[in-house]
PDB file of C-alpha atoms in Angstrom:
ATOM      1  CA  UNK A  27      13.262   9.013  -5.288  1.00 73.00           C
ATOM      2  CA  UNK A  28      12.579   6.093  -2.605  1.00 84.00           C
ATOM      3  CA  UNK A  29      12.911   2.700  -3.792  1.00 92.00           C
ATOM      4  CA  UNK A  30      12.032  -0.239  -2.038  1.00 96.00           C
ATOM      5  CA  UNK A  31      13.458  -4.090  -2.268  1.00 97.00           C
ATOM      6  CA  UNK A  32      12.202  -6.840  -1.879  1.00 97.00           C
ATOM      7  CA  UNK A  33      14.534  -9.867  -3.197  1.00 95.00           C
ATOM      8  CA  UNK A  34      12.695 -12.917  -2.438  1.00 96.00           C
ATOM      9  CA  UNK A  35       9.692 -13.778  -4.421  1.00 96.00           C
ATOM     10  CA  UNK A  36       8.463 -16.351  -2.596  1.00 97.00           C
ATOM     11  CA  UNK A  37       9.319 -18.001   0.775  1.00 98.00           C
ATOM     12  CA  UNK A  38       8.276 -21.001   2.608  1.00 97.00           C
ATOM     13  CA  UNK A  39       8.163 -22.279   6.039  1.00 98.00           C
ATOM     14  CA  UNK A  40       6.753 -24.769   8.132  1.00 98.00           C
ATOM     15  CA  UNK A  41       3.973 -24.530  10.626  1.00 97.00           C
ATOM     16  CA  UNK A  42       5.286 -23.653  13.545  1.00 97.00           C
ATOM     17  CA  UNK A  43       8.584 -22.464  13.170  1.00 98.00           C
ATOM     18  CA  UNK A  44       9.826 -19.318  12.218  1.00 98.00           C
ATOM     19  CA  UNK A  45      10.467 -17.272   9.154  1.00 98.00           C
ATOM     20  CA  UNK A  46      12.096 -14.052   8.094  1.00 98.00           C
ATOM     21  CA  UNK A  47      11.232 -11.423   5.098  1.00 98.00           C
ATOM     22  CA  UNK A  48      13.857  -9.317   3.843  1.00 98.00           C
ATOM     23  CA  UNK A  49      13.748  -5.865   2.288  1.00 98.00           C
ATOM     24  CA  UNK A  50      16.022  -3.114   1.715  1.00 98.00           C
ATOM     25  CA  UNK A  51      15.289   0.489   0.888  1.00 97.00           C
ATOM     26  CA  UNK A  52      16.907   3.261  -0.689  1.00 95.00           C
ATOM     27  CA  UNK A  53      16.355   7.227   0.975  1.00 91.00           C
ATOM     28  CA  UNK A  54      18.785   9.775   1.790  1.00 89.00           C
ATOM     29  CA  UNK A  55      15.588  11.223   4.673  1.00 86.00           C
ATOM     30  CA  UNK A  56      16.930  10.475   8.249  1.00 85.00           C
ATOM     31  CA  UNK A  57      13.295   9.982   9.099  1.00 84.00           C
ATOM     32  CA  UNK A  58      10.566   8.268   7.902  1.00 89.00           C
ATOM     33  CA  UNK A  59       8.018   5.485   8.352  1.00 91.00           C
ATOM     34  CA  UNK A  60       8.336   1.709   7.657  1.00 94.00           C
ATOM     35  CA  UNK A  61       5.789  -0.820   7.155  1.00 95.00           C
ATOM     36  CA  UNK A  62       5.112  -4.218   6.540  1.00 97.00           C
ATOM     37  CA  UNK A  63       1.744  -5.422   4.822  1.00 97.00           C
ATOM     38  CA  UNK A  64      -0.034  -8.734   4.646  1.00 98.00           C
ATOM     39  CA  UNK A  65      -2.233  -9.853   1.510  1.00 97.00           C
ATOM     40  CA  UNK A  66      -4.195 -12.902   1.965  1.00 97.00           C
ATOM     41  CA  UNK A  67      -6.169 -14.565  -1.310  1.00 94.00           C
ATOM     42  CA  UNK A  68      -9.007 -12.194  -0.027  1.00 94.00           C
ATOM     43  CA  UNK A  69      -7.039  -9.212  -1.471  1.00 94.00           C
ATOM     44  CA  UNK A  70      -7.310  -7.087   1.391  1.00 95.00           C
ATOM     45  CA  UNK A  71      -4.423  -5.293   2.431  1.00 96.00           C
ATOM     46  CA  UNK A  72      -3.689  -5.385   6.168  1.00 95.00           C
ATOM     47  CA  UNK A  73      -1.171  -3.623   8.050  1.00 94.00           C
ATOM     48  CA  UNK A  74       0.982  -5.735  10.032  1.00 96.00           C
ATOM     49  CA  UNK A  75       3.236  -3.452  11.795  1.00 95.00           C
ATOM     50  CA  UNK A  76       4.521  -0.010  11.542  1.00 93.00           C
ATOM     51  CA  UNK A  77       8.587   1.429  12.624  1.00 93.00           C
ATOM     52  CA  UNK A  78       9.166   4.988  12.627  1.00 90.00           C
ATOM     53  CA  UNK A  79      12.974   5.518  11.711  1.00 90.00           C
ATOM     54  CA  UNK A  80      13.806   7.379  14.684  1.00 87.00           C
ATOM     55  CA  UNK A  81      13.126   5.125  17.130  1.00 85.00           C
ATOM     56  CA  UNK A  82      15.746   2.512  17.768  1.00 83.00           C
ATOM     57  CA  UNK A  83      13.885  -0.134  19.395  1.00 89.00           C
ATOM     58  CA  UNK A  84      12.676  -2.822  17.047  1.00 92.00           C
ATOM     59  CA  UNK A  85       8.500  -2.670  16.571  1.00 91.00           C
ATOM     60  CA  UNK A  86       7.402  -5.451  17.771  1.00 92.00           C
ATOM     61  CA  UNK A  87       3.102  -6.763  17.690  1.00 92.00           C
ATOM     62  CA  UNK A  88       2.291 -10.286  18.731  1.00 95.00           C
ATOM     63  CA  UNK A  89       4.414 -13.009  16.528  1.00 97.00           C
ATOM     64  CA  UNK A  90       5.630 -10.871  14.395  1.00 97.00           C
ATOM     65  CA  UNK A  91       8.336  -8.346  15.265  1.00 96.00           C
ATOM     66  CA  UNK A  92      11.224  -6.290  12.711  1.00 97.00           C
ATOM     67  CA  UNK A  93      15.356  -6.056  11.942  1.00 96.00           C
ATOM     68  CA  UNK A  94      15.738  -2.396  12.016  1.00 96.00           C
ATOM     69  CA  UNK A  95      19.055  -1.567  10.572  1.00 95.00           C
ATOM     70  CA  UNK A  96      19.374   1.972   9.905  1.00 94.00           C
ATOM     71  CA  UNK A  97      22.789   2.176   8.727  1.00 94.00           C
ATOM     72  CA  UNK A  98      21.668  -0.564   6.549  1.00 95.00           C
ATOM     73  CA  UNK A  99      18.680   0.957   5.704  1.00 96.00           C
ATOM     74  CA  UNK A 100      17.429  -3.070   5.965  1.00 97.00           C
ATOM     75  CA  UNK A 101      13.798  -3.512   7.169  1.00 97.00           C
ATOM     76  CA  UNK A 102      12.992  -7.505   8.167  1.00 98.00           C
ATOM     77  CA  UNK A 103       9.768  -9.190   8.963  1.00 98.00           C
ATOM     78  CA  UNK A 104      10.336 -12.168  11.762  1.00 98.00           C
ATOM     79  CA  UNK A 105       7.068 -14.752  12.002  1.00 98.00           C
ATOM     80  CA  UNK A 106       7.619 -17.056  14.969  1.00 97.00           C
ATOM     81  CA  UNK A 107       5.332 -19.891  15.389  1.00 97.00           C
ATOM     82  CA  UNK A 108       3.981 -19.373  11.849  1.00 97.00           C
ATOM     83  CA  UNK A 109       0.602 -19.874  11.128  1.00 97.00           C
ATOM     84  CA  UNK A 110      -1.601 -21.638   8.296  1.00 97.00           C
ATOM     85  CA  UNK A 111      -3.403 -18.296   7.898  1.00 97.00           C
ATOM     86  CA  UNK A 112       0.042 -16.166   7.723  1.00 98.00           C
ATOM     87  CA  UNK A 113      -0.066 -17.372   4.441  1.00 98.00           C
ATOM     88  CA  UNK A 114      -0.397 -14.563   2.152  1.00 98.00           C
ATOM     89  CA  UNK A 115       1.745 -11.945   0.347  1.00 98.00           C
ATOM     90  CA  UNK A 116       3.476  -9.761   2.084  1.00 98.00           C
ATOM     91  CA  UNK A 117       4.838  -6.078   0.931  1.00 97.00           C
ATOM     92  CA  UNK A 118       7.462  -3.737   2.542  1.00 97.00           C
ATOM     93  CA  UNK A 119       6.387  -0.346   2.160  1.00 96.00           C
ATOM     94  CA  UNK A 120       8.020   3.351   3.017  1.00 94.00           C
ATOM     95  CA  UNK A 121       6.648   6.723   3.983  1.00 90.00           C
ATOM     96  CA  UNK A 122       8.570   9.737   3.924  1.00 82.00           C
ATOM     97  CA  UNK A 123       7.876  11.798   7.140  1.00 75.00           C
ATOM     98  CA  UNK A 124       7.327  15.330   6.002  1.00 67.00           C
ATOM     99  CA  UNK A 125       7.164  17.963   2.726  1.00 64.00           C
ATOM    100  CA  UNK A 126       8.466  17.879  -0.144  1.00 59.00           C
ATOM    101  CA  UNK A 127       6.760  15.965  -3.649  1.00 58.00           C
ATOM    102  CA  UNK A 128       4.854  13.052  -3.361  1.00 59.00           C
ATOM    103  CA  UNK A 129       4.722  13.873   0.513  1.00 66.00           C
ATOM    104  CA  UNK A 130       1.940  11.364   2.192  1.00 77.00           C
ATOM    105  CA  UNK A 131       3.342   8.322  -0.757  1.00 85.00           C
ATOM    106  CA  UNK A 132       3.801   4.969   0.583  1.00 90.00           C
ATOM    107  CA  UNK A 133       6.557   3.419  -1.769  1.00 94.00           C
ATOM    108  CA  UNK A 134       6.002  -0.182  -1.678  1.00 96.00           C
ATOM    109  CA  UNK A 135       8.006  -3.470  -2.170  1.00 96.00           C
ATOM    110  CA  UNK A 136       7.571  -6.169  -5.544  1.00 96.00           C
ATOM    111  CA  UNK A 137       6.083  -8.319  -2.743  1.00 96.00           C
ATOM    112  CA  UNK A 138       7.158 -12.086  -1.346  1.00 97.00           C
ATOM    113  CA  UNK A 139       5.112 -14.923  -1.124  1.00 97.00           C
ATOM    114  CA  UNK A 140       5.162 -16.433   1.995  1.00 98.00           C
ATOM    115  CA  UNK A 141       3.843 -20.474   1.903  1.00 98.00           C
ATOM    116  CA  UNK A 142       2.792 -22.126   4.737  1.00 98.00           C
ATOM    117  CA  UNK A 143       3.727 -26.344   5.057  1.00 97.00           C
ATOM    118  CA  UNK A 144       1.628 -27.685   7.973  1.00 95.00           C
TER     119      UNK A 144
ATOM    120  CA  UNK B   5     -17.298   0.419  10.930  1.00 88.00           C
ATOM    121  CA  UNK B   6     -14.459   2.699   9.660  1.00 85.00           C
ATOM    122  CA  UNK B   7     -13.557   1.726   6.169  1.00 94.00           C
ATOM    123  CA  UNK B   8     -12.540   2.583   2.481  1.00 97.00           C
ATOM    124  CA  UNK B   9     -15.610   1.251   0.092  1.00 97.00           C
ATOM    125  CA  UNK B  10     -14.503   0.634  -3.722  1.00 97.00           C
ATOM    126  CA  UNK B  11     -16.591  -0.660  -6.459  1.00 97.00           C
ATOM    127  CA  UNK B  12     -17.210  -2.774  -8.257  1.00 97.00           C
ATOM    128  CA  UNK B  13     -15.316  -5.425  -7.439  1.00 97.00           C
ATOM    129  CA  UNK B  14     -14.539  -7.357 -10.640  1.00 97.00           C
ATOM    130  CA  UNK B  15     -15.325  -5.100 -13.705  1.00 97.00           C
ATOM    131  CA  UNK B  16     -14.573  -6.734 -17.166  1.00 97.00           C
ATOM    132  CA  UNK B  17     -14.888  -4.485 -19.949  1.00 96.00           C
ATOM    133  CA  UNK B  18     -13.728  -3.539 -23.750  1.00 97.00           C
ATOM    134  CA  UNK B  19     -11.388  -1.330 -24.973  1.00 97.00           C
ATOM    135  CA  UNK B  20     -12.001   2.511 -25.888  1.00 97.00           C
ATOM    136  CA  UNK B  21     -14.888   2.272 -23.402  1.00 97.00           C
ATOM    137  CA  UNK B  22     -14.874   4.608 -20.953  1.00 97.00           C
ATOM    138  CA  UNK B  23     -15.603   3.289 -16.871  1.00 97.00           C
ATOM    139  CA  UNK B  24     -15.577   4.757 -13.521  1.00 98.00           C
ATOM    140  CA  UNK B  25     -14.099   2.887 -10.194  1.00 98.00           C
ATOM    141  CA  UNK B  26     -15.953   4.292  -7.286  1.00 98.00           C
ATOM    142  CA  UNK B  27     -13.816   4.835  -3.864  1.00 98.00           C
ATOM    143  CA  UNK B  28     -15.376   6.170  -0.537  1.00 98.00           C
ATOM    144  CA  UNK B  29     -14.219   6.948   2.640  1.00 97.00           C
ATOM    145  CA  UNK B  30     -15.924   7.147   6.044  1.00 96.00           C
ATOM    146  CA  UNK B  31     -13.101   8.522   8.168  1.00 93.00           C
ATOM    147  CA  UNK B  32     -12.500  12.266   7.562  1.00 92.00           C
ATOM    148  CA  UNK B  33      -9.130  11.567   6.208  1.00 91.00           C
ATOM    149  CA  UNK B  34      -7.686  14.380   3.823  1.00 88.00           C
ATOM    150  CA  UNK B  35      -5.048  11.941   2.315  1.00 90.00           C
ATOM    151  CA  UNK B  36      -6.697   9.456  -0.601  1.00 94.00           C
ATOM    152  CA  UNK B  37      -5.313   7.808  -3.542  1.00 95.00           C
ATOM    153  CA  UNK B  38      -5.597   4.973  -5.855  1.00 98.00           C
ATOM    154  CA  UNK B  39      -2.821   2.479  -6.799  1.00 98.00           C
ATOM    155  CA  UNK B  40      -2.372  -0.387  -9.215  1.00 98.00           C
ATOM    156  CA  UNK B  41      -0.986  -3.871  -8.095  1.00 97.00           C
ATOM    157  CA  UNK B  42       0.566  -5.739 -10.942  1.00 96.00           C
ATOM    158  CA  UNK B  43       2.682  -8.758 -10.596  1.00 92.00           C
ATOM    159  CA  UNK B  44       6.712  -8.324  -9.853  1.00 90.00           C
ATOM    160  CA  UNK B  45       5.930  -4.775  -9.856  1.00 93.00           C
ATOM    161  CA  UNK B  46       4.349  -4.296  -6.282  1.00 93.00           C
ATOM    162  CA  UNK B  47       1.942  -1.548  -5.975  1.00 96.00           C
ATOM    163  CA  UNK B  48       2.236   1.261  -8.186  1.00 96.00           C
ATOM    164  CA  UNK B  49       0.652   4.863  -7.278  1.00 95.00           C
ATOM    165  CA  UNK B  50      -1.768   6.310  -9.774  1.00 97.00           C
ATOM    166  CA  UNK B  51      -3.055   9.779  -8.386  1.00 96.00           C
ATOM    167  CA  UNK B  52      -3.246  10.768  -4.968  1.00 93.00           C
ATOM    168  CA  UNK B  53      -5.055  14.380  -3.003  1.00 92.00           C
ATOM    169  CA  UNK B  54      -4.437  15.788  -0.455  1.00 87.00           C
ATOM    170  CA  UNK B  55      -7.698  17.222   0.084  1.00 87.00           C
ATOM    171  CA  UNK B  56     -10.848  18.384  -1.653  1.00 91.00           C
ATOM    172  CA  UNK B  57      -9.829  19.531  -5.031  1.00 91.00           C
ATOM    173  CA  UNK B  58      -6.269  19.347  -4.540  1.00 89.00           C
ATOM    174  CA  UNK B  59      -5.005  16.035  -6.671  1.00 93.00           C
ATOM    175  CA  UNK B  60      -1.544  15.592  -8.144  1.00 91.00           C
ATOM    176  CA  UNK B  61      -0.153  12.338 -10.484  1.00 93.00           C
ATOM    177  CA  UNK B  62       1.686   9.365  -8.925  1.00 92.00           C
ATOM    178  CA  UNK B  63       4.160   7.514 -10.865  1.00 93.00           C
ATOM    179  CA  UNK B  64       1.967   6.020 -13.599  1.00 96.00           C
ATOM    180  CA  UNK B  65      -0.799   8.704 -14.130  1.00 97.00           C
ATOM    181  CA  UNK B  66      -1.294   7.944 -18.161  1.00 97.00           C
ATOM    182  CA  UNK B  67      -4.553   6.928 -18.794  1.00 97.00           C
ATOM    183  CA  UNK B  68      -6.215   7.689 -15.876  1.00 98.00           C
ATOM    184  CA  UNK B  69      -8.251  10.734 -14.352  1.00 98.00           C
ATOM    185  CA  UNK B  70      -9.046  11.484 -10.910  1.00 97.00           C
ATOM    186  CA  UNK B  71     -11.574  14.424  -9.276  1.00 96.00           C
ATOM    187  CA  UNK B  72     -11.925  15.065  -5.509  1.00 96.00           C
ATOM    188  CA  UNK B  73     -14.937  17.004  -5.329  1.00 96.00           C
ATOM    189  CA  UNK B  74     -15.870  15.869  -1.586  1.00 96.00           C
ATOM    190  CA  UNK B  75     -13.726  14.828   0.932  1.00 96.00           C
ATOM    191  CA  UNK B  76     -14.894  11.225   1.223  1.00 97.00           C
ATOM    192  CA  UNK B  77     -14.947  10.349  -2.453  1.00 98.00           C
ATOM    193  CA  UNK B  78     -11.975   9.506  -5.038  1.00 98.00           C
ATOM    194  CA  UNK B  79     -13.301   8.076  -8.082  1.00 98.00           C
ATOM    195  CA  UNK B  80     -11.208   7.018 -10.722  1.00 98.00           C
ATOM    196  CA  UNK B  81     -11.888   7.548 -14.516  1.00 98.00           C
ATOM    197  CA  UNK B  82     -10.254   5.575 -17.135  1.00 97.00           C
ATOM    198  CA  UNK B  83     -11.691   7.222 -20.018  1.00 95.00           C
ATOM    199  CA  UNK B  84     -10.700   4.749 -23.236  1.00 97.00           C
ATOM    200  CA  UNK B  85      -8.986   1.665 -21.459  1.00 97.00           C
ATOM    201  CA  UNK B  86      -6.608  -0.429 -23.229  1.00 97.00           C
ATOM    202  CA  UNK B  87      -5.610  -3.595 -22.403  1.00 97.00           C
ATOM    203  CA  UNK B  88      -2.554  -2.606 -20.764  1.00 97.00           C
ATOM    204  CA  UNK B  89      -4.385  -1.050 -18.319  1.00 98.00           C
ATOM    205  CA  UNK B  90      -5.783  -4.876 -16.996  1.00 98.00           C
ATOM    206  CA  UNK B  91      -4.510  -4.610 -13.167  1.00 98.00           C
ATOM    207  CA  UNK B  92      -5.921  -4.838  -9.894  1.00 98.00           C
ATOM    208  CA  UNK B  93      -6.734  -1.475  -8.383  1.00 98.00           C
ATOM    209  CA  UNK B  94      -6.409  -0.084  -4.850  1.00 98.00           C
ATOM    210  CA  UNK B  95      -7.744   2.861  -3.188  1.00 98.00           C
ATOM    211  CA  UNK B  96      -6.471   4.058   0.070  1.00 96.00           C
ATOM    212  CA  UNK B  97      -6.913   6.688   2.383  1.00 94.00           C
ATOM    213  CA  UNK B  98      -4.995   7.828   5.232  1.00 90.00           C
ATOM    214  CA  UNK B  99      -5.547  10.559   8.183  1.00 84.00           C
ATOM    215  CA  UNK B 100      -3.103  13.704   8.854  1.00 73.00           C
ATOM    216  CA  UNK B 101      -1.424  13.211  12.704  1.00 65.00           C
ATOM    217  CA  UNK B 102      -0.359  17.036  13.802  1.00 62.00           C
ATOM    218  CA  UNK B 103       0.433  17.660  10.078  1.00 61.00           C
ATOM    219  CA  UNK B 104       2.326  14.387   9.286  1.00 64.00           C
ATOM    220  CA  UNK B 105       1.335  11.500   7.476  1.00 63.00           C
ATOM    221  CA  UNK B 106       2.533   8.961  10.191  1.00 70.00           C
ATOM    222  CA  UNK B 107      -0.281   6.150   9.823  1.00 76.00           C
ATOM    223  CA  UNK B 108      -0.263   3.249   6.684  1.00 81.00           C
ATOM    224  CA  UNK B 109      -3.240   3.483   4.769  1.00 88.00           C
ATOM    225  CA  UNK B 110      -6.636   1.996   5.016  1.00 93.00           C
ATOM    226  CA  UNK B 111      -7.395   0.215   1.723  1.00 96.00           C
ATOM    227  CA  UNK B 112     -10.573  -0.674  -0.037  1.00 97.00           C
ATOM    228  CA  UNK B 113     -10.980  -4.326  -0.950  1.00 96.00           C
ATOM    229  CA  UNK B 114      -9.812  -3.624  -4.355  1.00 97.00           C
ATOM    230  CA  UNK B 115     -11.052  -3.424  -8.018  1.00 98.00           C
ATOM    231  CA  UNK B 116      -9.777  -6.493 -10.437  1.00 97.00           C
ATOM    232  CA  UNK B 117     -10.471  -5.132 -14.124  1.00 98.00           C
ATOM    233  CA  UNK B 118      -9.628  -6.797 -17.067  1.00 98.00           C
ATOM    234  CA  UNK B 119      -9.279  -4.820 -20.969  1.00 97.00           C
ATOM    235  CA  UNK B 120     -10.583  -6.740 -23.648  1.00 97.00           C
TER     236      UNK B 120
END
């Protein structure tokens, strides 16, 4: 089964500057789908950006942008110029491409809280 | 707008007494299914379907009950809660691209119940 890490709890950075979000995942698929997910206070889960595995090029959507490693199977979440309202939780989350059990399951992170200093 | 619709919102209740989350979707997707969010743990899958009457368990199915009777609704059934079962819930649904599951999923705004 697909297990996903993330080992920070909680992070904090300061308005402005940039932070990064770690999480690892464990698959023996050579492809799949990758994606990062914001939770505000509001609850609502927003998707922040998506990486299919087969695609080497980093994803990359506005200030935020990823660390594919592959090899690594390491998935990171860059914030540049962070922003009071990037505050939130944010969870990893993987999707296995095609078949098999549980096919269409996202597998997601524990989750890291991510604190904004202005 | 498109968009996953779950009630109620907050739903406080006692245990042994049975209580239905509503979930509906408005965007043809075949792919729904309901999760729970507790903390340290990250979001859990419940049930999921792949289409109208076709549902199958997650990883923590006990205690719960699902139908899929029409494509845009996913209700789910928690037929004597216990308190263990105090969690905030998620449905989600998410469309089919060329018969892959390449999108994340939409999510409804989410159920916070507490077990008494």
């Amino acid at each position: 089964a697909q297990t996903v890490t993330q080992s920070q709890p909680e992070m904090s950075v300061q308005e402005a500057e940039t932070v990064t979000l770690s999480c690892t995942y464990d698959t023996s698929e050579s492809d799949y789908y990758l994606f990062w997910y914001k939770q505000p206070p509001s609850r609502q889960m927003i998707l922040v950006i998506r990486q299919e595995a087969y695609k080497q090029q980093n994803a990359t959507e506005n200030r935020f942008s990823v660390n594919f490693q592959k090899a690594a199977k390491s998935f990171s979440l860059k914030i540049s110029d962070s922003q009071l309202g990037d505050a939130a939780m944010y969870f990893c989350a993987y999707r296995r491409k095609a078949g098999g059990t549980s096919y269409g399951k996202l597998t997601f992170g524990q989750g890291t809280i991510l604190t904004v200093h202005p | 707008e498109a968009q996953v619709t779950q009630n109620p919102r907050y739903l406080i209740t006692v245990t042994g007494k049975k209580l239905t989350v509503t979930c509906s979707q408005n965007m043809n997707h075949e792919y729904m299914s309901w999760y729970r969010q507790d903390p340290g743990l990250g979001l859990r899958q419940i049930y999921y379907s792949m289409n109208v009457e076709v549902t199958d368990k997650g990883d923590v199915p006990e205690g719960y009950k699902v139908s899929r009777k029409e494509k845009r609704n996913f209700p789910l059934i928690l037929e004597s809660p216990s308190p263990n079962q105090t969690s905030l819930y998620f449905c989600a649904s998410s469309k089919m691209d060329r018969g892959r599951y390449g999108y994340g999923y939409t999510f409804g705004s989410g159920t916070r119940l507490t077990v008494v």
